[in-house]
mmCIF file of C-alpha atoms in Angstrom:
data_model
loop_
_atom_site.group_PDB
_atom_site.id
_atom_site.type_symbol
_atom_site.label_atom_id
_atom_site.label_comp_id
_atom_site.label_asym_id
_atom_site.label_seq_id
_atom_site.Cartn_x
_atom_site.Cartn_y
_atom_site.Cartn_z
ATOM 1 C CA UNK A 1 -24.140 -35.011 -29.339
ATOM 2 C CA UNK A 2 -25.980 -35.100 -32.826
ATOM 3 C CA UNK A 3 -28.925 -33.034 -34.011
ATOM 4 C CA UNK A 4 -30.173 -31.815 -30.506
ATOM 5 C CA UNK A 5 -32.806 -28.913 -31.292
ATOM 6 C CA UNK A 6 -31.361 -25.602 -29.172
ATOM 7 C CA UNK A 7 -32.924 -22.104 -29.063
ATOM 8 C CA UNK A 8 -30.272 -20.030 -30.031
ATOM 9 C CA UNK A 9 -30.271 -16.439 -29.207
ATOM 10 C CA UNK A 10 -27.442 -15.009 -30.825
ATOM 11 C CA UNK A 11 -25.587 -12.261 -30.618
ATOM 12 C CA UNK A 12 -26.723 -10.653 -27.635
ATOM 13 C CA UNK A 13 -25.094 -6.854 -28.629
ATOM 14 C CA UNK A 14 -27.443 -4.568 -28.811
ATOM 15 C CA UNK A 15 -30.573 -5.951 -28.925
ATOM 16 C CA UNK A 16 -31.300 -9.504 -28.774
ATOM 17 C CA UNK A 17 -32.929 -11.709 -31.145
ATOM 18 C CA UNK A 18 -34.151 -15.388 -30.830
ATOM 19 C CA UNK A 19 -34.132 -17.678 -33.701
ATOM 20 C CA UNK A 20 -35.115 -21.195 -32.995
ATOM 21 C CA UNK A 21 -32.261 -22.960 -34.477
ATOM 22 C CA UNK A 22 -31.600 -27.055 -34.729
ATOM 23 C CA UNK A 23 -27.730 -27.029 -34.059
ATOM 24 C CA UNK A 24 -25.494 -30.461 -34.603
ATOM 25 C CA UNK A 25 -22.118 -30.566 -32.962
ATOM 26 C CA UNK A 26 -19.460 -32.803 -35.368
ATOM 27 C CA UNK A 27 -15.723 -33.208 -33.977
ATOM 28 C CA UNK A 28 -15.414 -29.302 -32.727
ATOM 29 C CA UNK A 29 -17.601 -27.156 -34.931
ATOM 30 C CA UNK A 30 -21.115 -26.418 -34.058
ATOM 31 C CA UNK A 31 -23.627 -25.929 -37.145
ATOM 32 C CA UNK A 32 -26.783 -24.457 -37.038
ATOM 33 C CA UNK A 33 -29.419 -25.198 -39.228
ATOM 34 C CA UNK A 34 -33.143 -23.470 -39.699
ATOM 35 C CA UNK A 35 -35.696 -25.587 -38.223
ATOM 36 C CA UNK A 36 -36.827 -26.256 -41.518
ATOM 37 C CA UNK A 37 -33.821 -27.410 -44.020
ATOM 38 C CA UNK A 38 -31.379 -29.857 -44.316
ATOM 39 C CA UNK A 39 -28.126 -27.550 -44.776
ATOM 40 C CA UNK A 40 -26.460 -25.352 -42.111
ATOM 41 C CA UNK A 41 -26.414 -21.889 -42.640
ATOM 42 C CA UNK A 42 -23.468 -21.528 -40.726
ATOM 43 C CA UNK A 43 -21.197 -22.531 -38.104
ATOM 44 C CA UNK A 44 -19.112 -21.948 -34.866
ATOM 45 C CA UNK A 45 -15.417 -23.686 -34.978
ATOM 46 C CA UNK A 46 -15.518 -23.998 -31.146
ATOM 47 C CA UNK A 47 -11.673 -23.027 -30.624
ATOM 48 C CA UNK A 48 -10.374 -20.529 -28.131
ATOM 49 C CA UNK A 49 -13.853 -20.108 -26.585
ATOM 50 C CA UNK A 50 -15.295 -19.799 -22.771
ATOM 51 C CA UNK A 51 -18.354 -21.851 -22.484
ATOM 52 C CA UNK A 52 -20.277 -20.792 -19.376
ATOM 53 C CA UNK A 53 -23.480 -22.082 -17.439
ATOM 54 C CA UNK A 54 -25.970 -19.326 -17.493
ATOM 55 C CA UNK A 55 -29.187 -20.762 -15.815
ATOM 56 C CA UNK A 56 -30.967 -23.980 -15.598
ATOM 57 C CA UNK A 57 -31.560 -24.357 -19.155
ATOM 58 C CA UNK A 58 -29.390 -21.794 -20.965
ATOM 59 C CA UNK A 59 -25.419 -21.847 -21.412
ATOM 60 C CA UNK A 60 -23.312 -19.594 -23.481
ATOM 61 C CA UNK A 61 -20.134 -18.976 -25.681
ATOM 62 C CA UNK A 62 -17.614 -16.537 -26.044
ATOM 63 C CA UNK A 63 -14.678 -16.421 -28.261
ATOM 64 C CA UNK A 64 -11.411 -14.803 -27.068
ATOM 65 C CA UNK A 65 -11.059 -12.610 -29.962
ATOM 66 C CA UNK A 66 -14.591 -11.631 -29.844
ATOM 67 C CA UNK A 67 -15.620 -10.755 -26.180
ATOM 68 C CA UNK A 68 -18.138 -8.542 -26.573
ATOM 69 C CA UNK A 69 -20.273 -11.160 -28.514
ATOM 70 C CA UNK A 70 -22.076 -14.012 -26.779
ATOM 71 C CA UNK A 71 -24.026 -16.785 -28.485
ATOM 72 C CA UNK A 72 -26.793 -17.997 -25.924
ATOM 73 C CA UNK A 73 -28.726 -21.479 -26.176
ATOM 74 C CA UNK A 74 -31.356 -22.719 -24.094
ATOM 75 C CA UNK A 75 -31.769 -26.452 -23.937
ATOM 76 C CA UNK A 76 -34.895 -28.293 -23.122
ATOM 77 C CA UNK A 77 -33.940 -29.656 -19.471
ATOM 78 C CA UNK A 78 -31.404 -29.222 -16.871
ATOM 79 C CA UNK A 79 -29.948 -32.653 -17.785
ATOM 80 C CA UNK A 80 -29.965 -31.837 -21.836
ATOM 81 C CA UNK A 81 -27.606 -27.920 -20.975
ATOM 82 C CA UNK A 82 -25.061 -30.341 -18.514
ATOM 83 C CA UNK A 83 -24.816 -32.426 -21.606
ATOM 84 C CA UNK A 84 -24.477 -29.788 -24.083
ATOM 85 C CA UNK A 85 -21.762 -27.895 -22.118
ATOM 86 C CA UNK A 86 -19.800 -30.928 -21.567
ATOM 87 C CA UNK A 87 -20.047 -31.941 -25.231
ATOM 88 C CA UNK A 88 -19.004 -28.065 -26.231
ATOM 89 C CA UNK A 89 -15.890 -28.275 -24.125
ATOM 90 C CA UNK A 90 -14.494 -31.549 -24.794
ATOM 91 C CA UNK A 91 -15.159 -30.944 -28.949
ATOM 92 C CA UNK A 92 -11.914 -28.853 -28.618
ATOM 93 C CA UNK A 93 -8.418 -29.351 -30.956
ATOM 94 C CA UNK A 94 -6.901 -28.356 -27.422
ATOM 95 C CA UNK A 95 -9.062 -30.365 -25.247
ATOM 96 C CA UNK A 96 -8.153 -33.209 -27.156
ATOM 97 C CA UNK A 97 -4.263 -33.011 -27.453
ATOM 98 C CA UNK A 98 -4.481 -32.105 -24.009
ATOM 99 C CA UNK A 99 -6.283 -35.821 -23.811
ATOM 100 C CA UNK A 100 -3.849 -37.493 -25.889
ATOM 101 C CA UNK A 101 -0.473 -36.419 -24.357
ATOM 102 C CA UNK A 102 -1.884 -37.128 -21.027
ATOM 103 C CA UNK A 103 -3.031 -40.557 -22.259
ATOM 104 C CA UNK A 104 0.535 -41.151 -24.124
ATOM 105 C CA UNK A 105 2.318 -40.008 -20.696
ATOM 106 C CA UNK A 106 0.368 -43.055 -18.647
ATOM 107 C CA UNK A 107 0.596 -46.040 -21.576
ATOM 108 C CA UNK A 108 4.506 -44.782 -21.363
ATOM 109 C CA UNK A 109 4.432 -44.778 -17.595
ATOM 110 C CA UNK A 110 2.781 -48.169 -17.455
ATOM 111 C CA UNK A 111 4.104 -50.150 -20.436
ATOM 112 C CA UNK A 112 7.662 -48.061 -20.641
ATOM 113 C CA UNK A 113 6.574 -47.785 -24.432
ATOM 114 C CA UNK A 114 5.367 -44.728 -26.042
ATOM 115 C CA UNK A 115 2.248 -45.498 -27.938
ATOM 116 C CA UNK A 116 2.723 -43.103 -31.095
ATOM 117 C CA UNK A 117 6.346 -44.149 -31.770
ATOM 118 C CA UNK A 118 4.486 -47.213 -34.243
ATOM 119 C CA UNK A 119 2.675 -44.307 -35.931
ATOM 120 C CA UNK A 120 6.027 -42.308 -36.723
ATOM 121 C CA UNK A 121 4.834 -39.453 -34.969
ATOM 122 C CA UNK A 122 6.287 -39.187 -31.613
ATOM 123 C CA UNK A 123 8.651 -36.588 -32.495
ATOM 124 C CA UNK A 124 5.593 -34.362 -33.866
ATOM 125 C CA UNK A 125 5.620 -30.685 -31.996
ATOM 126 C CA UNK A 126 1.895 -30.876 -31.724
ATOM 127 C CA UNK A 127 2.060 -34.115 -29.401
ATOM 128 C CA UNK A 128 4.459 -32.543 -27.497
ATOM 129 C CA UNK A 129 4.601 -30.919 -23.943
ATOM 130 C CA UNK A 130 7.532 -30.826 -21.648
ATOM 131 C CA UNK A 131 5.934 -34.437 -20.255
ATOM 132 C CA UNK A 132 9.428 -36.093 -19.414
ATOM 133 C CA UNK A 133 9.171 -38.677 -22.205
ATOM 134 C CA UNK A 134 12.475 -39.503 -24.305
ATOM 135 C CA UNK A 135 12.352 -38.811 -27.652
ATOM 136 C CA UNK A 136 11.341 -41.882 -30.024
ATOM 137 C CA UNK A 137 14.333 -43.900 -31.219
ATOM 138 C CA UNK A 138 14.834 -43.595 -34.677
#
């Protein structure tokens, strides 16, 4: 997901206003860019957020510390908002170390190997949920 064009209508509290905005999504911020220059004026690190389906075209996102603010966008199809939401949900930290322990459970299931012990970081809190795999051998 790179450099789709998105109407963003952001915030929403008290009065709305729409600023067409081209917005680029790298690893798990979202930048937003005027229509018309090459540098963002700003960005959403898309952490602790709810990312919700609001009609055909138009999806939004909260931030858990933030509730009463919503950032709306409205894509240009149907197809183009399943994408975007999709995209906006997996670009989490969580999403992905969610990914990777669940990945490292099955290659240690399968091969009776845990993939990260090679990297020296099997022992890392962060790559760590109560999954049932031994700690690395040192």
């Amino acid at each position: 997901m790179c450099a789709k064009s998105l109407t963003s209508i952001s915030p929403v509290f008290p009065t709305t206003v729409v600023k067409r905005r081209v917005v680029k999504l790298i690893v798990n911020f979202l930048f937003y860019f005027r229509t018309d220059e090459d540098e963002p004026i700003g960005a959403l690190l898309l952490e602790q957020c709810r990312v919700e389906r609001e009609d055909d075209q138009v999806f939004s996102i909260v931030f858990l510390d933030e509730a009463e603010r919503k950032y709306l966008f409205e894509c240009d199809s149907q197809e183009q908002c399943v994408e975007w939401i999709d995209a906006v949900v997996k670009a989490s930290y969580e999403f992905m170390r969610k990914n990777l322990i669940y990945y490292r459970t099955e290659i240690h299931r399968l091969t009776g190997k845990d993939p990260l012990e090679q990297y020296g970081i099997s022992d890392e809190t962060r790559f760590q949920v109560n999954s049932g795999l031994p700690p690395a051998a040192t």
